[in-house]
N, C-alpha and C. Protein backbone atom coordinates (compact mmCIF):
# COMPACT_ATOMS: atom_id res chain seq x y z
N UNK A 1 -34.33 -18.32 11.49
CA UNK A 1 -34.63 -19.67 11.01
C UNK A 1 -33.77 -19.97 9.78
N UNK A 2 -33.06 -21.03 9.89
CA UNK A 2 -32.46 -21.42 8.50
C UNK A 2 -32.77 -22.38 8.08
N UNK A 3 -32.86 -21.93 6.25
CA UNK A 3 -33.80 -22.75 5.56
C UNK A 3 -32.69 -23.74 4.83
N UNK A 4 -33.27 -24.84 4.71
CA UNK A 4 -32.72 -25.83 4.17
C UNK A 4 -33.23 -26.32 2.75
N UNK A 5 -32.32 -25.22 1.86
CA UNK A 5 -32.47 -25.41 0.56
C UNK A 5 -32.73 -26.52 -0.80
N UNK A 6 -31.51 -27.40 -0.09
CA UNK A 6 -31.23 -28.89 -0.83
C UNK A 6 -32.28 -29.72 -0.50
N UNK A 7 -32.67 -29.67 0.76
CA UNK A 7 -33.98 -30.85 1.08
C UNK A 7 -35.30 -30.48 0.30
N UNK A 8 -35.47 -28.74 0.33
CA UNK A 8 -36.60 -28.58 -0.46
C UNK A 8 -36.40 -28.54 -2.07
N UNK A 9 -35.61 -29.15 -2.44
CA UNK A 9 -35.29 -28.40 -3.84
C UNK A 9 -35.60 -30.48 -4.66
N UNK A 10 -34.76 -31.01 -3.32
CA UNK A 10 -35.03 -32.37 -3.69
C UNK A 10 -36.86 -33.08 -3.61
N UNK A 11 -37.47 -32.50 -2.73
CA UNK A 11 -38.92 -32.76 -2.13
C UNK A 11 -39.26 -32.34 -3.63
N UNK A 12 -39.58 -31.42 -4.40
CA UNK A 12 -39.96 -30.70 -5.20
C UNK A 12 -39.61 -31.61 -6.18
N UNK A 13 -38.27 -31.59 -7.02
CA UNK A 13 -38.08 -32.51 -7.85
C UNK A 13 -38.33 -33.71 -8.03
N UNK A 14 -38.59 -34.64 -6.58
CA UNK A 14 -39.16 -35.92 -6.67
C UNK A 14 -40.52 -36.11 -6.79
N UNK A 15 -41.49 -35.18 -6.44
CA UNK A 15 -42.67 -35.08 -6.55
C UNK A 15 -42.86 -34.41 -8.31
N UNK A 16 -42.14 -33.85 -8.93
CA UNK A 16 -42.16 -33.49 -10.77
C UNK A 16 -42.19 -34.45 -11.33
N UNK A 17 -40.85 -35.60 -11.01
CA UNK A 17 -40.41 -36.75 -11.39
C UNK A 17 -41.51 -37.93 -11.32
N UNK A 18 -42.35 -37.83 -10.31
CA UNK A 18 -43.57 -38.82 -9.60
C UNK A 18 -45.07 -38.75 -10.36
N UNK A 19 -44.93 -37.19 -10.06
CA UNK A 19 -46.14 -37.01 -11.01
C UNK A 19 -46.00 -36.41 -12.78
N UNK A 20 -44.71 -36.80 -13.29
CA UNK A 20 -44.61 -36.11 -14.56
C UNK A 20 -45.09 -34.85 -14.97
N UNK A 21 -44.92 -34.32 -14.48
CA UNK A 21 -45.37 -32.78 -14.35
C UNK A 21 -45.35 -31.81 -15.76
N UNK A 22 -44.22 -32.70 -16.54
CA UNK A 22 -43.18 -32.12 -17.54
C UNK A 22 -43.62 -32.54 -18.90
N UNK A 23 -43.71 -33.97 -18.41
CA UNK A 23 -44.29 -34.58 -19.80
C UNK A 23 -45.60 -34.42 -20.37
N UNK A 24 -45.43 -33.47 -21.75
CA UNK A 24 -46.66 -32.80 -22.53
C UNK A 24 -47.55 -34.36 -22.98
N UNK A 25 -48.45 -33.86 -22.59
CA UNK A 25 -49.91 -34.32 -23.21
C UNK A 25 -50.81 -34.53 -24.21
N UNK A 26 -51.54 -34.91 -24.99
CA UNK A 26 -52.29 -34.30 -26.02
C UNK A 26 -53.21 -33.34 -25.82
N UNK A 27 -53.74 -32.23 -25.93
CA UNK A 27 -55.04 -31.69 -25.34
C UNK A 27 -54.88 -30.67 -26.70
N UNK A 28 -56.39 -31.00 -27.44
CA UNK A 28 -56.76 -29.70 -28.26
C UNK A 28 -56.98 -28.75 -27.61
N UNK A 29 -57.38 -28.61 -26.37
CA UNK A 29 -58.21 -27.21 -25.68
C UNK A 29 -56.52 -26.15 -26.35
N UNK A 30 -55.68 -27.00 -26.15
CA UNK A 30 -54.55 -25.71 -25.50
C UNK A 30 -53.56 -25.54 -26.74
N UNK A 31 -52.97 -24.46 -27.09
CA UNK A 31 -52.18 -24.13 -28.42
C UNK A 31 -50.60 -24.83 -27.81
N UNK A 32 -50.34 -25.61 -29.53
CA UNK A 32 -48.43 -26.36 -28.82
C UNK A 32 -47.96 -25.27 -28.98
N UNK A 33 -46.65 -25.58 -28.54
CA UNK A 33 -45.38 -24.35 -28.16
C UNK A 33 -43.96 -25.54 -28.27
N UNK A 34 -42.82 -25.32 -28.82
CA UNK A 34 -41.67 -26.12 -28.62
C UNK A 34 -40.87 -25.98 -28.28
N UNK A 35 -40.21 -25.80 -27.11
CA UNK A 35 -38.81 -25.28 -26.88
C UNK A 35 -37.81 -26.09 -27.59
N UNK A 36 -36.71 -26.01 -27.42
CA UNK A 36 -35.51 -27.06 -28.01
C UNK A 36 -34.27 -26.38 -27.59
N UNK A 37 -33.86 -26.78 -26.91
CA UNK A 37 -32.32 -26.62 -26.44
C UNK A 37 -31.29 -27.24 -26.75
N UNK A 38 -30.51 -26.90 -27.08
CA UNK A 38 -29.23 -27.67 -27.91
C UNK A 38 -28.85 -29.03 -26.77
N UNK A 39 -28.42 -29.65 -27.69
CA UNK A 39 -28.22 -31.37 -27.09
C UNK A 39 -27.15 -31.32 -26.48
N UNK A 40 -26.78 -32.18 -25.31
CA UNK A 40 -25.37 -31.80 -24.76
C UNK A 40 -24.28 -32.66 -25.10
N UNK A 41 -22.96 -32.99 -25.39
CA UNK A 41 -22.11 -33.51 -26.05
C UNK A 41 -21.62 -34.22 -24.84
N UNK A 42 -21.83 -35.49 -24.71
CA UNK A 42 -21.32 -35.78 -23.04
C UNK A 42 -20.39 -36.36 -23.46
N UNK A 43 -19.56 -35.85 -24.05
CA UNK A 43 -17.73 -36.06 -23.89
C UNK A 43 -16.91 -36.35 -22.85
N UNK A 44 -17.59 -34.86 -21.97
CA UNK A 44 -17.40 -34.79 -20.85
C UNK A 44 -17.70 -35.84 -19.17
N UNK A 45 -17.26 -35.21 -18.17
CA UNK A 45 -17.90 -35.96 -17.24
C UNK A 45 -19.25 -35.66 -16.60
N UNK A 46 -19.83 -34.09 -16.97
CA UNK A 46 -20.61 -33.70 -16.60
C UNK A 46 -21.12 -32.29 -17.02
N UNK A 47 -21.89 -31.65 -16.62
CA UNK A 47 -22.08 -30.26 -16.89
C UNK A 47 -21.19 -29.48 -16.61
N UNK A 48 -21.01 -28.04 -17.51
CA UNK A 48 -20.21 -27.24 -17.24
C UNK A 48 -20.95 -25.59 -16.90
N UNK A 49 -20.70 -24.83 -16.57
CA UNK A 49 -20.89 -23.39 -16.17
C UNK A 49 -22.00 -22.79 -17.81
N UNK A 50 -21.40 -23.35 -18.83
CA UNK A 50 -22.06 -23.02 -20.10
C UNK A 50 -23.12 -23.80 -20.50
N UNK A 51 -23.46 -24.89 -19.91
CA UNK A 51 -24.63 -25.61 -19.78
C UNK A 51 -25.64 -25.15 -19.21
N UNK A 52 -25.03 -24.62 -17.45
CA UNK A 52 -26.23 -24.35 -16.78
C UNK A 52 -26.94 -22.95 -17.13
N UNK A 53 -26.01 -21.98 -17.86
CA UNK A 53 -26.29 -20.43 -18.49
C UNK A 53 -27.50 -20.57 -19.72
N UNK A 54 -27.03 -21.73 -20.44
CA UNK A 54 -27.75 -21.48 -21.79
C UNK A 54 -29.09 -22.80 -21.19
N UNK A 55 -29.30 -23.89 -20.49
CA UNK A 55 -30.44 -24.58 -19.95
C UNK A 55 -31.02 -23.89 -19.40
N UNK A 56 -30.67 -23.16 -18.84
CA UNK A 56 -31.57 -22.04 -17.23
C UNK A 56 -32.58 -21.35 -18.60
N UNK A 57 -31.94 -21.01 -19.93
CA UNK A 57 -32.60 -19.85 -20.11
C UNK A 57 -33.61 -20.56 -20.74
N UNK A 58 -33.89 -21.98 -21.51
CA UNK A 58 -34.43 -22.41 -22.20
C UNK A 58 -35.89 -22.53 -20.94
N UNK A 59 -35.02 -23.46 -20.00
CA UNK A 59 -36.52 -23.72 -18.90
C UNK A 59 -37.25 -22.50 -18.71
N UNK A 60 -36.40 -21.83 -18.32
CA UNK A 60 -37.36 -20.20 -18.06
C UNK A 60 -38.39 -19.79 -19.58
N UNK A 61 -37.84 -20.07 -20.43
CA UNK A 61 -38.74 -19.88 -21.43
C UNK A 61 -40.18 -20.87 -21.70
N UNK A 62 -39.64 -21.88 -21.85
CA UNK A 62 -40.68 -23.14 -21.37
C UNK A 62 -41.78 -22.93 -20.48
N UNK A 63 -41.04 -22.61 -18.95
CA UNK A 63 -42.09 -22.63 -18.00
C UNK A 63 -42.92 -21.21 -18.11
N UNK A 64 -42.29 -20.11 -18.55
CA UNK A 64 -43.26 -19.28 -19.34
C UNK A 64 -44.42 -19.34 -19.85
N UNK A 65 -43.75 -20.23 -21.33
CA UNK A 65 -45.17 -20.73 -22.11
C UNK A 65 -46.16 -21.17 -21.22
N UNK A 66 -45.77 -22.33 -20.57
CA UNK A 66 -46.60 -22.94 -19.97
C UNK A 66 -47.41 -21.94 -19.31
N UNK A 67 -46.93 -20.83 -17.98
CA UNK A 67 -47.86 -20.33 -17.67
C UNK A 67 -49.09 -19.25 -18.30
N UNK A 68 -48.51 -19.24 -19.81
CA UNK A 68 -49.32 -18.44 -20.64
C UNK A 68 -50.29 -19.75 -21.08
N UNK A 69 -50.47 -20.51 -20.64
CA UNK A 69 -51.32 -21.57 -21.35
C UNK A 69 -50.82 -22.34 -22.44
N UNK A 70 -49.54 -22.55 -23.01
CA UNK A 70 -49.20 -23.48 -23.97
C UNK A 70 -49.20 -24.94 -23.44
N UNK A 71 -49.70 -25.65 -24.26
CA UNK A 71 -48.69 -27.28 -24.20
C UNK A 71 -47.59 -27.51 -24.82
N UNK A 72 -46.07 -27.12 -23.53
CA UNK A 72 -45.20 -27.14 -24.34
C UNK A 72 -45.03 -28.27 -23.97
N UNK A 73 -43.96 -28.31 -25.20
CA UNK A 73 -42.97 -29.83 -25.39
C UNK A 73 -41.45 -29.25 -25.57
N UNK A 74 -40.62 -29.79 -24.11
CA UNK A 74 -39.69 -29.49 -24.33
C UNK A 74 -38.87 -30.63 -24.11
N UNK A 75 -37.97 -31.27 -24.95
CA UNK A 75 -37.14 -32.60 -24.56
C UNK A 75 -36.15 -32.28 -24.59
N UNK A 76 -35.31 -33.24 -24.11
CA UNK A 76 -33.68 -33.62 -24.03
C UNK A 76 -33.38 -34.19 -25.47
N UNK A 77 -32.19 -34.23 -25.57
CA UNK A 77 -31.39 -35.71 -25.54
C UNK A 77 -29.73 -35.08 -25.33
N UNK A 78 -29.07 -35.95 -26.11
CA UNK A 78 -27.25 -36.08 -26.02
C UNK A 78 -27.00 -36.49 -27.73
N UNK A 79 -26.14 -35.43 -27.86
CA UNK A 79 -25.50 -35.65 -29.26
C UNK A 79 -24.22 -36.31 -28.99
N UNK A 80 -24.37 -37.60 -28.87
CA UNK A 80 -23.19 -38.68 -28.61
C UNK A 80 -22.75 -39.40 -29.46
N UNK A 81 -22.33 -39.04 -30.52
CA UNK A 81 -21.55 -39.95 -31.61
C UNK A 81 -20.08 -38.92 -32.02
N UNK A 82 -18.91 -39.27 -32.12
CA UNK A 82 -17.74 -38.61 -32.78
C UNK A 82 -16.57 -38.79 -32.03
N UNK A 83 -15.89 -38.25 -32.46
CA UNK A 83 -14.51 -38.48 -31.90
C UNK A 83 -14.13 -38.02 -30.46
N UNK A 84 -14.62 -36.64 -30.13
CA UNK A 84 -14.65 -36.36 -28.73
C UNK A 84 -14.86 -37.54 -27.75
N UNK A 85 -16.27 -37.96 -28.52
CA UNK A 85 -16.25 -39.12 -27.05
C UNK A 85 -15.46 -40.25 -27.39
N UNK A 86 -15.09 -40.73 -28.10
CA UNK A 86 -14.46 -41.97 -28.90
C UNK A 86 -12.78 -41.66 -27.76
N UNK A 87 -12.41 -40.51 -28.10
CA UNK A 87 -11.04 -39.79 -26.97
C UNK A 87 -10.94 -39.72 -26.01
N UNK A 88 -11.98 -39.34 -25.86
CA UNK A 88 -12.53 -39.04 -24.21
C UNK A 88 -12.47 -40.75 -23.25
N UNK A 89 -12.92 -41.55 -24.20
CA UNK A 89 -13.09 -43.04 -23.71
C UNK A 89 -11.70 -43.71 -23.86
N UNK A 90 -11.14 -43.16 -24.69
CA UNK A 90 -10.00 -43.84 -24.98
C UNK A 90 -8.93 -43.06 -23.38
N UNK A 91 -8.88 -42.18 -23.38
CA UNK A 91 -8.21 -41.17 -22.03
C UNK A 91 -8.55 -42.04 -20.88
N UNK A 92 -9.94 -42.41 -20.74
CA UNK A 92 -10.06 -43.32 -19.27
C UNK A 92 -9.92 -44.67 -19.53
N UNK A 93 -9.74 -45.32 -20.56
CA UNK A 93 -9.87 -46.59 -20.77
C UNK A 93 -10.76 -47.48 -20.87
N UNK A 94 -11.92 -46.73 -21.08
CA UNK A 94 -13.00 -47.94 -21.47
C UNK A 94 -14.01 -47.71 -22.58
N UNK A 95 -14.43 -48.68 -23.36
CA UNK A 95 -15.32 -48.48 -24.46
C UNK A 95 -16.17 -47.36 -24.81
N UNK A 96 -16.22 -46.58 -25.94
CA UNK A 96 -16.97 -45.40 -25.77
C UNK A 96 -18.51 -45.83 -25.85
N UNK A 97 -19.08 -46.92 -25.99
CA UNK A 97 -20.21 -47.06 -26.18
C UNK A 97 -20.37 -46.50 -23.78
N UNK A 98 -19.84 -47.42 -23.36
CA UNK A 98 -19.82 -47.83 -22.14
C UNK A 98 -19.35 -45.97 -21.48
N UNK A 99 -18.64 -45.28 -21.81
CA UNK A 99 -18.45 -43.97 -21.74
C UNK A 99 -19.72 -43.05 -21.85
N UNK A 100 -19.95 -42.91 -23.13
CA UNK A 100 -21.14 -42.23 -23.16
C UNK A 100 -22.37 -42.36 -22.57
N UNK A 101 -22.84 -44.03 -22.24
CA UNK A 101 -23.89 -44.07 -21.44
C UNK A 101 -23.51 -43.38 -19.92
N UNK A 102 -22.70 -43.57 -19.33
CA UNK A 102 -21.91 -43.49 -18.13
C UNK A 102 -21.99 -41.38 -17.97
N UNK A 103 -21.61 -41.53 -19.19
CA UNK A 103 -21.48 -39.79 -19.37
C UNK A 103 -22.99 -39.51 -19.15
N UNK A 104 -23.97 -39.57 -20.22
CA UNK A 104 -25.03 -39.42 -20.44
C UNK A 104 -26.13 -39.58 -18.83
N UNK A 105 -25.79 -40.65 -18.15
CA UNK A 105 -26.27 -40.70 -16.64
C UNK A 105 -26.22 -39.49 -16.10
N UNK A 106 -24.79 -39.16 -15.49
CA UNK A 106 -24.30 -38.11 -15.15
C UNK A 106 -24.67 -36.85 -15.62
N UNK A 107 -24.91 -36.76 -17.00
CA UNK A 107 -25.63 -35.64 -17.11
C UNK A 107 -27.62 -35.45 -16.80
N UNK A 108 -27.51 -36.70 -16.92
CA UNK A 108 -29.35 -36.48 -16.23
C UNK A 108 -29.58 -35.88 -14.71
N UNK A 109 -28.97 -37.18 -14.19
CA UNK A 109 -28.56 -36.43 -12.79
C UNK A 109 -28.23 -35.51 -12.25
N UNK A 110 -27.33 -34.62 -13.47
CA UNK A 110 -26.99 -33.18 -12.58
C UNK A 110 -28.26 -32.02 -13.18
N UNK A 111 -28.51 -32.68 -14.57
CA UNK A 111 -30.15 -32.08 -15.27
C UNK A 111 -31.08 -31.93 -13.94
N UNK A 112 -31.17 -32.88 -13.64
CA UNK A 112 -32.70 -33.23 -12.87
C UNK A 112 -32.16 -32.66 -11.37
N UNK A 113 -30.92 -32.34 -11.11
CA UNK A 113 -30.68 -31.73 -9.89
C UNK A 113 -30.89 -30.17 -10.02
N UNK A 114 -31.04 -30.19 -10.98
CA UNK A 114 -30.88 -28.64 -11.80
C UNK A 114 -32.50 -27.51 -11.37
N UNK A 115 -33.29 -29.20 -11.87
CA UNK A 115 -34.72 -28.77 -11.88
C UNK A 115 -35.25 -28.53 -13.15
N UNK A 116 -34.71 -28.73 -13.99
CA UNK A 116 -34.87 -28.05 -15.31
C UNK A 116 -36.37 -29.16 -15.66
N UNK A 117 -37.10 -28.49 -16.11
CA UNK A 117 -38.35 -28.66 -16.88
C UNK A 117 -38.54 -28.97 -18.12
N UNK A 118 -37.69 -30.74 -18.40
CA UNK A 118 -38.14 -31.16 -19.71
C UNK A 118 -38.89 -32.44 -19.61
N UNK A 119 -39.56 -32.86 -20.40
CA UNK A 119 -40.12 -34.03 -21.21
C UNK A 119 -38.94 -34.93 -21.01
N UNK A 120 -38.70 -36.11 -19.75
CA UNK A 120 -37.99 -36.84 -20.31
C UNK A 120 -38.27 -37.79 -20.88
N UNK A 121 -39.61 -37.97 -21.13
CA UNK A 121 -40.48 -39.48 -22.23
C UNK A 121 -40.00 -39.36 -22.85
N UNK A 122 -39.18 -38.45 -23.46
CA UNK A 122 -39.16 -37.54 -24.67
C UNK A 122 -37.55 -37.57 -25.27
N UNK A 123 -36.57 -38.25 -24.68
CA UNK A 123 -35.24 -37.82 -24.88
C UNK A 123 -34.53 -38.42 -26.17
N UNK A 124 -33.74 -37.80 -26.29
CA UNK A 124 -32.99 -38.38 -27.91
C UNK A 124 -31.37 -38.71 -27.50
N UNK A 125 -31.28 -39.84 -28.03
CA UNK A 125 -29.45 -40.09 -28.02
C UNK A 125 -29.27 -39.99 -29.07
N UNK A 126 -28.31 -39.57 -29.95
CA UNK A 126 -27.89 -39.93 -30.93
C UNK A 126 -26.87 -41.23 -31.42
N UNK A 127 -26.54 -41.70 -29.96
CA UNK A 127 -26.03 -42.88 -29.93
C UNK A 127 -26.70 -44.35 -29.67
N UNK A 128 -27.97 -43.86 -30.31
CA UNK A 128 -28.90 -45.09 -30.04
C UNK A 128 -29.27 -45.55 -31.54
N UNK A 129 -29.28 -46.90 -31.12
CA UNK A 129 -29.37 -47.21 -33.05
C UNK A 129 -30.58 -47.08 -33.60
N UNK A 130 -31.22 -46.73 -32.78
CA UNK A 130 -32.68 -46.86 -33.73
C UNK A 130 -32.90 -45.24 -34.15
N UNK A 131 -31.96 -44.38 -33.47
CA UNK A 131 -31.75 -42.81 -34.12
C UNK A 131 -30.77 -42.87 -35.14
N UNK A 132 -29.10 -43.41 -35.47
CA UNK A 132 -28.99 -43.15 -36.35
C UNK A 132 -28.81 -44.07 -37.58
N UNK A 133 -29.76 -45.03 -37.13
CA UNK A 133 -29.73 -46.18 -38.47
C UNK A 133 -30.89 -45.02 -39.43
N UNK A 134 -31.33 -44.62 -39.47
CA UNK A 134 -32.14 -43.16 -40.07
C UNK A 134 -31.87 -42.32 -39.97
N UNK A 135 -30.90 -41.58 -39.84
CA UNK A 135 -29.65 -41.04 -39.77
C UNK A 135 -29.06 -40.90 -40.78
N UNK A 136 -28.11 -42.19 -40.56
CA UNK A 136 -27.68 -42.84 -41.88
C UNK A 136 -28.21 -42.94 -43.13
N UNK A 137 -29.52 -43.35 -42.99
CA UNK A 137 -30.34 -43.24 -43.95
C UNK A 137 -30.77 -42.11 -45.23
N UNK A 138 -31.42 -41.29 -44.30
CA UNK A 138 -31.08 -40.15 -44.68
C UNK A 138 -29.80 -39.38 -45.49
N UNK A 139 -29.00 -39.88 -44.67
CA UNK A 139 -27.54 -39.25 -45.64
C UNK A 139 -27.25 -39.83 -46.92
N UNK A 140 -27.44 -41.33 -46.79
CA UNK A 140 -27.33 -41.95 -48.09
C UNK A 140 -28.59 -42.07 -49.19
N UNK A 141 -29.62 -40.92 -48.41
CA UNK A 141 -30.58 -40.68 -49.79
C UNK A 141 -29.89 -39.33 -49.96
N UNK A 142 -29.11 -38.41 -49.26
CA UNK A 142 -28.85 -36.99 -49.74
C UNK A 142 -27.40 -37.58 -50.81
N UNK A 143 -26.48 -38.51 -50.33
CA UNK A 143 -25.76 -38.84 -51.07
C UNK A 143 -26.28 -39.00 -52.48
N UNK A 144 -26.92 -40.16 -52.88
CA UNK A 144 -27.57 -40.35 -53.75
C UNK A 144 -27.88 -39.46 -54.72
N UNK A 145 -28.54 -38.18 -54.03
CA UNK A 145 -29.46 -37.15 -54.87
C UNK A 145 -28.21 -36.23 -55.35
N UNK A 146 -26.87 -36.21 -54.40
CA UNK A 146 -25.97 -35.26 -54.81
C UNK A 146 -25.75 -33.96 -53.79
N UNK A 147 -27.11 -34.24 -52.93
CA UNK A 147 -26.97 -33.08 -51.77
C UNK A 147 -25.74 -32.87 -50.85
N UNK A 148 -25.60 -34.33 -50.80
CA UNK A 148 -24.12 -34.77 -49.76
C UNK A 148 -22.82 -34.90 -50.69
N UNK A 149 -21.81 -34.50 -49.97
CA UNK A 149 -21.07 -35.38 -51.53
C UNK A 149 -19.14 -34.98 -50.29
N UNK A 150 -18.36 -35.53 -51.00
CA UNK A 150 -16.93 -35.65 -50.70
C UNK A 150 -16.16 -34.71 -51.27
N UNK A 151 -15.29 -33.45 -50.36
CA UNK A 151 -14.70 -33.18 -51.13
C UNK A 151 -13.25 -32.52 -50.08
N UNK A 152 -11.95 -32.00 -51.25
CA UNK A 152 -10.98 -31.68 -50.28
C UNK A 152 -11.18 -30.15 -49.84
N UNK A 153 -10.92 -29.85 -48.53
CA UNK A 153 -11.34 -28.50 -48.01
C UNK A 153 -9.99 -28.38 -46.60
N UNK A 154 -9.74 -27.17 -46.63
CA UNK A 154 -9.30 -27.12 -45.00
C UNK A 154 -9.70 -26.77 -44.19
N UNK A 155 -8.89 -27.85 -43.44
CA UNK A 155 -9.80 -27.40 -41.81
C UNK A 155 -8.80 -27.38 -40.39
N UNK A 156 -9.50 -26.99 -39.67
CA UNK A 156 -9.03 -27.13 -38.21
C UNK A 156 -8.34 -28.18 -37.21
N UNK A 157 -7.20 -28.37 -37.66
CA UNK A 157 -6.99 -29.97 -36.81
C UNK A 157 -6.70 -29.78 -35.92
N UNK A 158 -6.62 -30.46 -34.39
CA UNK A 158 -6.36 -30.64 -33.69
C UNK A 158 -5.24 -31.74 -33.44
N UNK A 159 -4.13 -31.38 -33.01
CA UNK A 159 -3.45 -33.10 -33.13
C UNK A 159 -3.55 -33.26 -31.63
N UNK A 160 -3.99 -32.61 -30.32
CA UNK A 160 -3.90 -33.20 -29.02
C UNK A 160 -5.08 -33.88 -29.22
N UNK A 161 -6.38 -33.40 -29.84
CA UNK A 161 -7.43 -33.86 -30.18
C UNK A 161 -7.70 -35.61 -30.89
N UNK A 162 -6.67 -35.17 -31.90
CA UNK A 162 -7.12 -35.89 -33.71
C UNK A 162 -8.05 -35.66 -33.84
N UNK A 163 -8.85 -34.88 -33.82
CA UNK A 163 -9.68 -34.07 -34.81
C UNK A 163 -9.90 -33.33 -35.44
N UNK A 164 -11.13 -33.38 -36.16
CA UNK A 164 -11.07 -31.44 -36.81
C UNK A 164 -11.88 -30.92 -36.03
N UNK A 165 -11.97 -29.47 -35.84
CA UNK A 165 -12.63 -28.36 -35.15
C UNK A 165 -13.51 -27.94 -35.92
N UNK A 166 -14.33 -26.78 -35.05
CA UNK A 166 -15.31 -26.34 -35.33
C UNK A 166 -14.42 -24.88 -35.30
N UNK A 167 -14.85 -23.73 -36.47
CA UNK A 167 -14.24 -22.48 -36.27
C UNK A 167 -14.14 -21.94 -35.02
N UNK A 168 -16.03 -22.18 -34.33
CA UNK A 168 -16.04 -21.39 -32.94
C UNK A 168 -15.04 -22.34 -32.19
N UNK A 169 -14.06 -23.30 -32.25
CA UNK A 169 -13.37 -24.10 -31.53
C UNK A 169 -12.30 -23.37 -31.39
């Protein structure tokens, strides 16, 4: 008998998706728990091999808790503001606002093909204004206090980029 993987994998996910399966609750009976998985940079067009290594391990941890009895809360979002995507949009030709949403789709879709077990009530853009107008905020009270401040340092440029790097870059 051969089993037909994709049909059951989709049956399953649409019925998570239907009945929110994912999205935590309030309930005193049960102790919280938080996973948090690093945000994905949708620069790109989609997931890569290092996405699905380091997500796999978070869900597996998650759905853990859960079966130990936690109410976890585990969400998404996309760390979408910087030059990557600003390049990235500029390379195909169209607005990075219009890029990143486009990106950001694409990565739900291959998320939720994935199966992965998050809270999506729950998701964060960083390219949404009502995240970093407080954001912003924030920085210009650390400015203020002196926490933040300007100064000359070297760094990592990229000129295929125009950017600067990250060391692990």
């Amino acid at each position: 008998m051969e089993i037909n993987f994709s049909k059951i994998e989709k049956k399953w996910q649409s019925r998570w998706e239907d009945k929110k399966i994912f999205e935590v609750k309030e309930n005193p009976k049960k102790k919280k728990f938080y996973v948090l998985d690093m945000f994905p940079y949708p620069s790109g067009e989609g997931l890569h091999i290092g996405h699905a290594f380091v997500f796999s391990l978070g869900d597996i941890f998650a759905r853990f808790k859960r079966l130990q009895g936690f109410n976890v809360l585990y969400p998404i979002g996309y760390d979408a503001l910087g030059l990557p995507a600003e390049n990235a949009a500029i390379k195909v030709g169209t607005h990075p606002e219009k890029y990143t949403e486009n990106s950001i789709k694409n990565f739900m879709k291959q998320q939720k093909a994935m199966g992965w077990s998050y809270d999506w009530s729950r998701m964060v853009k960083t390219s949404d204004k009502e995240y970093y107008k407080w954001d912003q905020w924030i920085f210009l009270k650390m400015l203020e206090k002196g926490i933040a401040y300007r100064k000359k340092a070297p760094v990592n440029w990229c000129s295929k980029c125009e950017t600067v790097l990250a060391n692990e870059q």
